[in-house]
Short mmCIF file of C-alpha atoms in Angstrom, two decimals:
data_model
loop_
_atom_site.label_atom_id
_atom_site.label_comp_id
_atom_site.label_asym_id
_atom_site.label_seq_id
_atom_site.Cartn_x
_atom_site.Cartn_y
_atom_site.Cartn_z
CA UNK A 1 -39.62 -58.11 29.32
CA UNK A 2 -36.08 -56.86 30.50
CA UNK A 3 -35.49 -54.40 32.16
CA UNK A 4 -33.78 -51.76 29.47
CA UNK A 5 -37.29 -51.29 27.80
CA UNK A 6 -38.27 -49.38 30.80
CA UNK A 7 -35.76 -46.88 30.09
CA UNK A 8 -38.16 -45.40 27.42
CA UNK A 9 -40.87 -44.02 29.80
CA UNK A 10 -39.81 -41.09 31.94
CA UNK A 11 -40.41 -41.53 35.51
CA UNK A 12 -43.58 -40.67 36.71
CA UNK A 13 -44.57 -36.97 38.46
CA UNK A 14 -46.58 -37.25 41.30
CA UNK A 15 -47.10 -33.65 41.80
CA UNK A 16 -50.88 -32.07 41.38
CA UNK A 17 -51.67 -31.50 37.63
CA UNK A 18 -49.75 -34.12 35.72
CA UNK A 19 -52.07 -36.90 36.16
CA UNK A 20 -52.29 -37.09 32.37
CA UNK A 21 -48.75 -37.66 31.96
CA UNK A 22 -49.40 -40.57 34.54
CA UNK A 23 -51.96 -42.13 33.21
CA UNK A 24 -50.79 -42.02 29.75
CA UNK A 25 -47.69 -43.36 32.23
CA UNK A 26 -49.32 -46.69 33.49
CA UNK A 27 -51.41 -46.91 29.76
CA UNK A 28 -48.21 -47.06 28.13
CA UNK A 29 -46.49 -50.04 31.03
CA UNK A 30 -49.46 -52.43 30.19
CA UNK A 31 -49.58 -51.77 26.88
CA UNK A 32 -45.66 -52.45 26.45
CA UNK A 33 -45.46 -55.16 29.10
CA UNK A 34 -48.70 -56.81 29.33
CA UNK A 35 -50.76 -57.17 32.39
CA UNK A 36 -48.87 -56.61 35.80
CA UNK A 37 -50.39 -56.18 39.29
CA UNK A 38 -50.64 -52.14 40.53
CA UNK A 39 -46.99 -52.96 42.67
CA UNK A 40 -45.21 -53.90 39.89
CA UNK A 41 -46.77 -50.23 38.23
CA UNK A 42 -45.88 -48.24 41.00
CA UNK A 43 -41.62 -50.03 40.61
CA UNK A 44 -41.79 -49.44 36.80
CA UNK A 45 -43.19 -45.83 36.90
CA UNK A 46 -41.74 -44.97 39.69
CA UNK A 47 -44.97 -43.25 41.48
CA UNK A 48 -45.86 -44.15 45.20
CA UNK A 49 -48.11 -46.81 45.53
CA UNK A 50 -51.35 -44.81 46.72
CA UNK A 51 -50.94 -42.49 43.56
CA UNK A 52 -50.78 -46.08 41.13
CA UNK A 53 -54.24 -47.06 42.86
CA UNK A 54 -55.89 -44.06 42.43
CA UNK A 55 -55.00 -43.73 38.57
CA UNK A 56 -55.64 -47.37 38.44
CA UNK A 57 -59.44 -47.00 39.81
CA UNK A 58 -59.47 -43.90 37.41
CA UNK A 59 -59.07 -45.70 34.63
CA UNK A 60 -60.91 -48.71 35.39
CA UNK A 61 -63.64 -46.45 35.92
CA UNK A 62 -63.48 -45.14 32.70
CA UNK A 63 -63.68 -48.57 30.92
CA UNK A 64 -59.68 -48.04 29.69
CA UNK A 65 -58.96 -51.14 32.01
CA UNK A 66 -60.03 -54.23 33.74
CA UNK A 67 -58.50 -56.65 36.40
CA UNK A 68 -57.24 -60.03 35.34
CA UNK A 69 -57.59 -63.63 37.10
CA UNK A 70 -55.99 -63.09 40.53
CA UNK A 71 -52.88 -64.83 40.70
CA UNK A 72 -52.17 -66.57 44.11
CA UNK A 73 -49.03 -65.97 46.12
CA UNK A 74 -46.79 -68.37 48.26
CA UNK A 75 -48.25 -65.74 51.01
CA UNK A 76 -50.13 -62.91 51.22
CA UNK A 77 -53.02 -61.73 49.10
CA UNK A 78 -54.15 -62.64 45.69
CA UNK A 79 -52.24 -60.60 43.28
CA UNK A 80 -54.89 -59.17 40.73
CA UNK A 81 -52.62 -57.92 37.76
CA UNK A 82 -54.30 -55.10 35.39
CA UNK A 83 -54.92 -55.29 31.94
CA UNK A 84 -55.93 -53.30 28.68
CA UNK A 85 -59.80 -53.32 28.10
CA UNK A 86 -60.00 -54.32 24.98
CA UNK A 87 -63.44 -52.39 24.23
CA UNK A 88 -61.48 -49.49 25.77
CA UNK A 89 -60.86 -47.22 23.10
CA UNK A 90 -60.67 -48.18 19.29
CA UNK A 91 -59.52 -46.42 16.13
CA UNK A 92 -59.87 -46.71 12.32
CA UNK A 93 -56.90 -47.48 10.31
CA UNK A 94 -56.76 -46.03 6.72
CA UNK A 95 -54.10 -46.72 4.34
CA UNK A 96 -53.69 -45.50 1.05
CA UNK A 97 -51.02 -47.57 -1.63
CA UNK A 98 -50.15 -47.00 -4.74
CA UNK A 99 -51.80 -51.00 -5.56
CA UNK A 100 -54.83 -50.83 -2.80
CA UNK A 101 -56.28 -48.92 -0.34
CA UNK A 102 -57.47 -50.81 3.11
CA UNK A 103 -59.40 -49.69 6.26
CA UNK A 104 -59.26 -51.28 9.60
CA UNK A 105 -60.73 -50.89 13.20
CA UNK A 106 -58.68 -51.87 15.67
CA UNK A 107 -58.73 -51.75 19.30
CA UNK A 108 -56.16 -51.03 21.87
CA UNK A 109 -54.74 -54.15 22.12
CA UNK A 110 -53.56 -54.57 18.22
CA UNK A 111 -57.09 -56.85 17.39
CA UNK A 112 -58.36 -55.80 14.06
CA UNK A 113 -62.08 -55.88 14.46
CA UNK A 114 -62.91 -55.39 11.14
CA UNK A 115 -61.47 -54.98 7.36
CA UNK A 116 -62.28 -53.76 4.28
CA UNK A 117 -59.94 -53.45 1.38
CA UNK A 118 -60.24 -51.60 -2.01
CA UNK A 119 -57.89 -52.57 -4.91
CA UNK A 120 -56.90 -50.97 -8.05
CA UNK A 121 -54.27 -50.26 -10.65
CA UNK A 122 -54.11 -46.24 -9.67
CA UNK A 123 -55.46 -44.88 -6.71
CA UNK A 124 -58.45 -42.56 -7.90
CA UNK A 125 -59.04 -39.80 -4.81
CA UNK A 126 -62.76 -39.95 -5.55
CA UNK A 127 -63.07 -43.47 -5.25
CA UNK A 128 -60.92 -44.19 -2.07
CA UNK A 129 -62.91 -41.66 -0.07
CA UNK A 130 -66.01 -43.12 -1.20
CA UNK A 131 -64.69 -46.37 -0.37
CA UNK A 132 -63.71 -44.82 3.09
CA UNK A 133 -66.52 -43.25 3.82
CA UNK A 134 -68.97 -46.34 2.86
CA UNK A 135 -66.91 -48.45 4.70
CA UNK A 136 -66.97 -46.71 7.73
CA UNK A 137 -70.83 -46.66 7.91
CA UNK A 138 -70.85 -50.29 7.16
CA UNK A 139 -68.53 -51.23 10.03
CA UNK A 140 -70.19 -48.72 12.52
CA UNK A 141 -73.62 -50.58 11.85
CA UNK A 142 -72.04 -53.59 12.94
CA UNK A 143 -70.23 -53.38 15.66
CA UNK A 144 -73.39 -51.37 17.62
CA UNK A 145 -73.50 -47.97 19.48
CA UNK A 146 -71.27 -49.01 22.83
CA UNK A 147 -68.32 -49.80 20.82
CA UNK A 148 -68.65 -47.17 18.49
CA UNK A 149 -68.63 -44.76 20.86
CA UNK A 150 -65.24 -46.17 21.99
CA UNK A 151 -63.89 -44.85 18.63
CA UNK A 152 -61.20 -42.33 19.22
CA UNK A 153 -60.34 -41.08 15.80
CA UNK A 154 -59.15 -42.04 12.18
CA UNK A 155 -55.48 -42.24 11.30
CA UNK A 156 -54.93 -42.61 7.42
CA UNK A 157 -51.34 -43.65 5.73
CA UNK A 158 -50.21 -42.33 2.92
CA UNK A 159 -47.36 -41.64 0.44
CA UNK A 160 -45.04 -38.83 1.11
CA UNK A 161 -45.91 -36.33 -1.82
CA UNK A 162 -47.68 -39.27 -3.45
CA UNK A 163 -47.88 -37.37 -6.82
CA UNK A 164 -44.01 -37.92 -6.97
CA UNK A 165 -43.92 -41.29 -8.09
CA UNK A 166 -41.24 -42.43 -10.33
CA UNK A 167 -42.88 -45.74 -11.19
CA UNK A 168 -42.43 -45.51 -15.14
CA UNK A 169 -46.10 -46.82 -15.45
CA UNK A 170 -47.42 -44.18 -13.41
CA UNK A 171 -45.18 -41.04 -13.57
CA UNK A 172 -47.68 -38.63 -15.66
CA UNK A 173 -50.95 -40.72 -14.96
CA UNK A 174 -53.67 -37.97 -13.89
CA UNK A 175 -54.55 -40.40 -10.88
CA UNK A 176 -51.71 -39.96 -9.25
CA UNK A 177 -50.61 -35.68 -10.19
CA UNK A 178 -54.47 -35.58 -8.97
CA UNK A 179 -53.42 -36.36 -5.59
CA UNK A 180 -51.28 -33.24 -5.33
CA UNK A 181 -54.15 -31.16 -4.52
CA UNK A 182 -56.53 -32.93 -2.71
CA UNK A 183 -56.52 -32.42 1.17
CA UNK A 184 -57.05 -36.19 3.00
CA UNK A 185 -58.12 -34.77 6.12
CA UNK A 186 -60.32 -32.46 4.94
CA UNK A 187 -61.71 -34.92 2.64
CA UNK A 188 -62.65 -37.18 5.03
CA UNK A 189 -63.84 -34.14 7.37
CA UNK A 190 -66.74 -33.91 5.08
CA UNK A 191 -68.09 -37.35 5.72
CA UNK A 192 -67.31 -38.01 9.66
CA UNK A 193 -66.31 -36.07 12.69
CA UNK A 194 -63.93 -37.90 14.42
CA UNK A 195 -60.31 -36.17 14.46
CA UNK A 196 -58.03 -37.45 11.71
CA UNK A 197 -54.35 -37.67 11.67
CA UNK A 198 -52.26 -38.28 8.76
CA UNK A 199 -48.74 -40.30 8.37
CA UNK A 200 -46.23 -41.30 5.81
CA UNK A 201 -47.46 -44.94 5.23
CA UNK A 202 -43.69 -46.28 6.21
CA UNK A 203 -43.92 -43.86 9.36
CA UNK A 204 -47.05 -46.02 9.80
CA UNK A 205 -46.02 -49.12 9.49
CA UNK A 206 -42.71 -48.45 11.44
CA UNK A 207 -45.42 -47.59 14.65
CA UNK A 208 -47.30 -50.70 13.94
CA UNK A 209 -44.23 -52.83 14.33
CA UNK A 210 -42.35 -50.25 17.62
CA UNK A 211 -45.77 -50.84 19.52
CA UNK A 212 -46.99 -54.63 18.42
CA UNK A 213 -44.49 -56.10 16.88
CA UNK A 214 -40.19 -56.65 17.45
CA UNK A 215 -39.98 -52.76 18.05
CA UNK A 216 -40.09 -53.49 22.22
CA UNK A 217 -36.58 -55.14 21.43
CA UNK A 218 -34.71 -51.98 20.86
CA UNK A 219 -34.11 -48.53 22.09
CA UNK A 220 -32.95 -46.65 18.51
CA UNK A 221 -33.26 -48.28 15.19
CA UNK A 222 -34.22 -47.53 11.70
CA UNK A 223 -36.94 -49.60 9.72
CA UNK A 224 -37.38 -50.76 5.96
CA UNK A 225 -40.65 -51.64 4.69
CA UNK A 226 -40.92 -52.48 1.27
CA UNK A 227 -44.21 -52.35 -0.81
CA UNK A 228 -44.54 -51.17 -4.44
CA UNK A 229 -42.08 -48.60 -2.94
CA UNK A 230 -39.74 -48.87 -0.51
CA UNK A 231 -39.75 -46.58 2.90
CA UNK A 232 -38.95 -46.26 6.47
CA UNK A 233 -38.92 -44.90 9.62
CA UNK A 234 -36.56 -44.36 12.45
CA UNK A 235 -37.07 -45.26 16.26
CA UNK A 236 -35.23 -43.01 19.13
CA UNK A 237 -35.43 -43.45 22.40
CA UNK A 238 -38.02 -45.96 22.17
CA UNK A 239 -40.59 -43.86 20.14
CA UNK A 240 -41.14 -43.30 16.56
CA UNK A 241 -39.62 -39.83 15.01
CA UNK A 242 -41.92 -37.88 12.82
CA UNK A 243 -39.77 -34.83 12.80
CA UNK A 244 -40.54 -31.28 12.30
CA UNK A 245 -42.96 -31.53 8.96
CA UNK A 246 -43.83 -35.70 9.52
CA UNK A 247 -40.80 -37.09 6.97
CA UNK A 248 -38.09 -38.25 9.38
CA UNK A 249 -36.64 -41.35 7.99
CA UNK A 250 -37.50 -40.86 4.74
CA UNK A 251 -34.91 -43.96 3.58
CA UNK A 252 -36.77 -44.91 0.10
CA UNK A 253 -34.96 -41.37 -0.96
CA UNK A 254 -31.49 -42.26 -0.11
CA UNK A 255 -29.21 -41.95 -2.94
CA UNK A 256 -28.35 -44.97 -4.94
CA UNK A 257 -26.70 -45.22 -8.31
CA UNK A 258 -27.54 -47.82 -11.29
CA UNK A 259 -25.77 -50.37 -12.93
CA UNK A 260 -25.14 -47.73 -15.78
CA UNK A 261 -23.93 -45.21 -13.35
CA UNK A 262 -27.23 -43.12 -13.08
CA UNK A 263 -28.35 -41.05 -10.09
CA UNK A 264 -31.11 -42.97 -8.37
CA UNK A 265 -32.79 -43.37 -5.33
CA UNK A 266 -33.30 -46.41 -3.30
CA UNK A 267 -36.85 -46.65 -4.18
CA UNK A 268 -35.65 -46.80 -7.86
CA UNK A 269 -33.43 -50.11 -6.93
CA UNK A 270 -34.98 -51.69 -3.98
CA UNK A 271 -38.97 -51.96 -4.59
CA UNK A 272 -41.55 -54.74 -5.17
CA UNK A 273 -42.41 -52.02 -8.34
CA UNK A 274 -39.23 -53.72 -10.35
CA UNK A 275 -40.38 -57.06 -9.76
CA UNK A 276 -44.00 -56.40 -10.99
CA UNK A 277 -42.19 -54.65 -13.87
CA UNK A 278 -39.91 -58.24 -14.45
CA UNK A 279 -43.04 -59.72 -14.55
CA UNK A 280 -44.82 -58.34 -16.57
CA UNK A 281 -41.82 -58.66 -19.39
CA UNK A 282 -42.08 -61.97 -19.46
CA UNK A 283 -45.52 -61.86 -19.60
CA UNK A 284 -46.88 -62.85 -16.36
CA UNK A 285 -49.52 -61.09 -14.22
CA UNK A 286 -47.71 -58.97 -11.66
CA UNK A 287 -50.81 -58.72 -9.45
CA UNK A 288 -50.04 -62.38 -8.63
CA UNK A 289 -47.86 -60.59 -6.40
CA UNK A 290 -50.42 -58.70 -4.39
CA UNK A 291 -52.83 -61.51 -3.81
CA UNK A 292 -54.00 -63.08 -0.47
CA UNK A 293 -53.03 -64.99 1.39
CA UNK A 294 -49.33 -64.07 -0.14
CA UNK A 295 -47.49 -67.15 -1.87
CA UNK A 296 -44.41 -66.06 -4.25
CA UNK A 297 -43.32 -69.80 -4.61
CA UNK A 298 -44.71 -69.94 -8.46
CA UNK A 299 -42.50 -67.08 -9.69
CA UNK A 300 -39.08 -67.83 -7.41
CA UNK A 301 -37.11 -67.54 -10.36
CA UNK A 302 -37.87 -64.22 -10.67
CA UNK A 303 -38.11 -63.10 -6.85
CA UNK A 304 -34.62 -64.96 -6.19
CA UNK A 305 -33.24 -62.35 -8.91
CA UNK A 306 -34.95 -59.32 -7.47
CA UNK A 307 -33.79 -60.67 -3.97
CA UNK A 308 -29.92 -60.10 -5.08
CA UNK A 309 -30.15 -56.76 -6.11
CA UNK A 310 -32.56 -55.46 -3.42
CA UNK A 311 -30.53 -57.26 -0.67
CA UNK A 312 -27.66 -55.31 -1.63
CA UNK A 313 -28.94 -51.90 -1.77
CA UNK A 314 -30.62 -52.40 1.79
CA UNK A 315 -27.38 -53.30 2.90
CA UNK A 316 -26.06 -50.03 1.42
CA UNK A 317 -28.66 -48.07 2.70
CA UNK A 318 -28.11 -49.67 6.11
CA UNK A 319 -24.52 -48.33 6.62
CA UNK A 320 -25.36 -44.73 5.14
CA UNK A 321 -28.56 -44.74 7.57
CA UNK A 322 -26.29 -45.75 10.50
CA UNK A 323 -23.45 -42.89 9.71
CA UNK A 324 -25.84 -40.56 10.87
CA UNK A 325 -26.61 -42.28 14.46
CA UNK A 326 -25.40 -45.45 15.57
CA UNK A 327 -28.48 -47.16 15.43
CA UNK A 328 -28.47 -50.42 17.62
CA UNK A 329 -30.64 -52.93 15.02
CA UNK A 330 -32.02 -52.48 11.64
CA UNK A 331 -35.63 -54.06 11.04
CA UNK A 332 -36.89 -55.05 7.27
CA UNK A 333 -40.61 -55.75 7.13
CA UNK A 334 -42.77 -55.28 3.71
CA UNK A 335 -45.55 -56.57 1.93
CA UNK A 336 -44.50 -60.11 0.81
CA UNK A 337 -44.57 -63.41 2.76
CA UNK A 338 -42.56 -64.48 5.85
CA UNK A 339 -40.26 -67.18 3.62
CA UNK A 340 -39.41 -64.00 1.16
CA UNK A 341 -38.82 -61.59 4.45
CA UNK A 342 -36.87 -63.90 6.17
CA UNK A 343 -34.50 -64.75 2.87
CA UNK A 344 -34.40 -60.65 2.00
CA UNK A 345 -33.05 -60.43 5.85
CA UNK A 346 -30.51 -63.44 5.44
CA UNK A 347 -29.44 -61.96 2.60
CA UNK A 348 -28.79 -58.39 3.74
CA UNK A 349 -26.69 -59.88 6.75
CA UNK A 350 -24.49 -61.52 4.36
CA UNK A 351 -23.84 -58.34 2.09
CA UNK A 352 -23.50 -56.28 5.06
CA UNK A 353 -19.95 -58.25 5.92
CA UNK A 354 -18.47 -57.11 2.89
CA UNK A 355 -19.71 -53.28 3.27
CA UNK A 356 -16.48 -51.27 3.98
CA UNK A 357 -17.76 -50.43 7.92
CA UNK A 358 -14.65 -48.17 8.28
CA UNK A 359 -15.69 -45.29 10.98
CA UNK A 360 -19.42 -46.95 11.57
CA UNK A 361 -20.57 -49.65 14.25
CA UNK A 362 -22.48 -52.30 12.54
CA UNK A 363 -26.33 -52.23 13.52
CA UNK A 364 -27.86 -55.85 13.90
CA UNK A 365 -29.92 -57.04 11.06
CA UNK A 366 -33.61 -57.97 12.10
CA UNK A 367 -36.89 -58.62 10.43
CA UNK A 368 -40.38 -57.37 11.25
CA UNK A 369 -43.29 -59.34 12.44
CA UNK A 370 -46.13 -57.57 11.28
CA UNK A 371 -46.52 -57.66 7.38
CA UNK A 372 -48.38 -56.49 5.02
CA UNK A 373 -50.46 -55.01 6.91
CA UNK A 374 -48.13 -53.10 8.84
CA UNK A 375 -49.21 -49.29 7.23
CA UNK A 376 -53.05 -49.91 8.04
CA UNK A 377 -52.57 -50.95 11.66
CA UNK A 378 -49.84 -48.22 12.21
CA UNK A 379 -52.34 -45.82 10.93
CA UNK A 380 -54.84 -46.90 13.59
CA UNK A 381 -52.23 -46.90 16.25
CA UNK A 382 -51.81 -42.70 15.50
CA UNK A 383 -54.98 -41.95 17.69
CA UNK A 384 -54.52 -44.10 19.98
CA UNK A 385 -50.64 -43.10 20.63
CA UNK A 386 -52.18 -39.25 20.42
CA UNK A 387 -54.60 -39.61 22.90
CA UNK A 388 -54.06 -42.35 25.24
CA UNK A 389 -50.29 -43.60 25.21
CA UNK A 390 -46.73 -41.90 26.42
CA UNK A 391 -44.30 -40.60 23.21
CA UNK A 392 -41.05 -40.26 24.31
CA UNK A 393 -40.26 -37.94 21.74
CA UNK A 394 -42.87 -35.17 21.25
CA UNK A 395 -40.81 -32.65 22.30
CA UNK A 396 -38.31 -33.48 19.62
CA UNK A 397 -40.83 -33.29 16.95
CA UNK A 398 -42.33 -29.76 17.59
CA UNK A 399 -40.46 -26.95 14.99
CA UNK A 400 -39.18 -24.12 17.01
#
C-alpha cells in the first residue's frame, strides 16, 4: 500500500486517556492495510513500540484480533503479523431502494454472512420493516448465540427525503408521500435493541467502496452511484463527509437542463429510472434490468442510447463538482454490471476532454469495484466505522 494512504490517520497519542483513539488507531492500519506485524504498527501510527503491544494484547484479548502464520526472517525472530478477527464484531446492513429493499450481516472484514432481499414496485413502510424485522430473527437463529453477540448495531440506507421522488411513475403514489412521516430508527427500535444509524443510501455506498473497495487509492474525491436514481458522496481527507445534517455530496441534485431547455436535476437526466422508462415504451419488461446475476446484453440497443446521454451529464456534473474543491479522482459505481460500468466510465473520460476546463484541474476518471450492492454493505460499515474504526473527519461534521 504506498505510503500517502497513511497520511489519513493522525498520529497516534500516547499520553494516559486516549487509548481509544489508539486502538481505533491500529483497528483502522489493519483494516486499511491488511495484516502487518506490531513493528510495522508502531512506524505507521507512530506510537512507541511497548504502547503497540499493549493495545495489541488488548485487543486480541477482546476477540477484535488474532495473529497470523509467523513469517520467517533472513534473521531474527519469526515475525507474527496481526490481523482482523473476522468473528470480531459484525453489523447488519439495511438498505432501502426505490425497486428493493436488502439486508445483510457482515463482518469486519467486508464478508457478507448472510442476505436477504425484498423486491417490489413501491417500497411499502409496513412491509420493509416487517421484512426487516423477520429477517433479522431468521439470520440470528442461524448464525448461533457467540456470533450474535458480536453484533454491533444496524445501519440502514436510505433515500434523502425519499418522498421527493420525481420518477413520473411514482411522484403522487401514497407509498412513497407515506414515507415522509415514518421514523426508520424508531421503527426498527420497536422490534430490536441494537443502536441504529441511518445514511443517505449514496453516502452508503460511497463508505462501502472508501473502506473495501478503490476508495484506499485516493485522499479527496467525489463518487457517483447510479441506481433508479442517481447519487453520491464526497471523500476528504481520506474519510467520507456526512456534513452537518448527513447530505454532503448530494450530486443527484446538481442542476442540469433538458434537451428542451427545462430546469432539471441530474437525477432527472442521468438515472437507470429513464432507461426502465425506454423500456417499457417499447414494450419490454424494465425489471429485466434489476435481475440477478445482472446481464444487460439483451437490451444493448437501448442501454448504448441511455449510455450517451448519461455519460455526458456525469461528465458535466464532474467539472461543476470539482469547481468547488479540486478533487484528485472521480469514482462511478451503480447498480448495473461491470461491462456497462466500465463503458459508462470510458465514456465519461472521453466527454470530459471536450468540457471547457477553463479555471478547474481535471480530476481522474475511475470506476468502483463494489456494485450493486454497494448501499447495503456501506450501511453495515456505519457501526462498525462508529464504534470500532478512526474517521478522519468527525470533527468536520459536528454543527456548531
Amino acid at each position: 500500500m504506498p505510503n500517502s494512504v497513511v497520511r489519513s490517520i493522525s498520529a497516534g497519542l500516547s499520553q494516559k486517556g486516549v487509548s481509544n483513539h489508539n486502538e481505533r488507531l491500529l483497528l483502522t492500519l489493519l483494516q486499511r492495510h491488511g495484516d502487518m506485524p506490531a513493528s510495522d504498527l508502531a512506524r505507521l501510527s507512530g506510537l512507541s513500540a511497548p504502547a503497540v503491544s499493549a493495545i495489541l494484547k488488548r485487543l486480541e484479548s477482546n476477540g477484535l484480533l488474532m495473529r497470523g502464520v509467523p513469517v520467517r526472517g533472513k534473521v531474527g525472530k519469526p515475525s507474527v503479523p496481526m490481523k482482523l478477527a473476522p468473528d470480531g464484531v459484525l453489523a447488519f446492513g439495511v438498505k432501502i431502494g426505490r425497486r428493493s429493499a436488502d439486508l445483510l450481516l457482515m463482518d469486519v472484514t467486508g464478508a457478507v454472512r448472510v442476505q436477504k432481499q425484498l423486491k417490489y414496485l413501491s417500497p411499502v413502510a409496513a412491509d420493509v420493516f416487517t421484512f426487516v424485522s423477520e429477517g433479522m430473527a431468521d439470520i440470528i437463529a442461524g448464525v448461533g448465540p457467540d456470533v450474535a453477540d458480536r453484533i454491533c448495531g444496524i445501519g440502514v440506507a436510505a433515500p434523502f427525503e425519499m418522498w421527493n421522488w420525481t420518477e413520473p411513475t411514482a411522484t403522487n403514489t401514497p407509498e412513497f408521500i407515506g414515507w415522509k412521516d415514518v421514523n426508520i430508527t424508531a421503527e426498527i427500535g420497536k422490534f430490536s435493541t441494537l443502536p441504529v444509524s441511518l445514511v443517505n443510501d449514496a453516502t452508503a455506498a460511497c463508505k462501502a467502496e472508501h473502506i473495501f473497495g478503490r476508495g484506499k487509492e485516493f485522499r479527496d474525491y467525489a463518487y457517483f452511484f447510479l441506481g433508479a436514481f442517481i447519487g453520491g458522496g464526497i471523500v476528504l481527507n481520506h474519510s467520507v463527509f456526512e456534513g452537518r445534517q448527513g447530505n454532503a455530496g448530494a450530486l443527484g441534485s446538481l442542476p442540469s437542463v433538458s434537451p428542451m431547455g427545462e430546469s432539471k436535476q441530474l437525477v432527472d437526466m442521468a438515472s437507470i429510472h429513464l432507461l426502465e422508462a425506454r423500456l417499457t415504451e417499447v414494450g419490454i419488461d424494465p425489471g429485466v434490468v434489476w435481475q440477478m446475476p445482472q446481464d444487460w446484453s439483451g437490451i444493448t440497443r437501448y442501454v448504448d442510447l441511455w449510455l450517451g446521454q448519461t455519460a455526458q451529464e456525469i461528465a458535466k456534473a464532474c467539472l461543476a463538482t470539482c469547481s468547488v474543491i479540486d478533487f484528485e479522482a472521480i469514482l462511478i459505481d451503480g447498480a448495473m454490471p461491470e461491462d456497462v460500468r466500465a463503458a459508462l466510465v470510458e465514456r465519461v473520460r472521453r466527454y470530459m476532454v471536450n468540457q471547457d476546463t477553463r479555471g478547474l484541474l481535471s480530476p481522474r476518471i475511475e470506476s468502483g469495484s463494489i456494485g450493486a450492492n454497494a448501499r447495503a454493505i456501506g450501511a453495515a460499515c456505519g457501526p462498525i466505522l462508529n464504534g470500532f474504526l478512526l474517521n478522519t473527519n468527525a470533527g468536520l461534521s459536528v454543527a456548531s
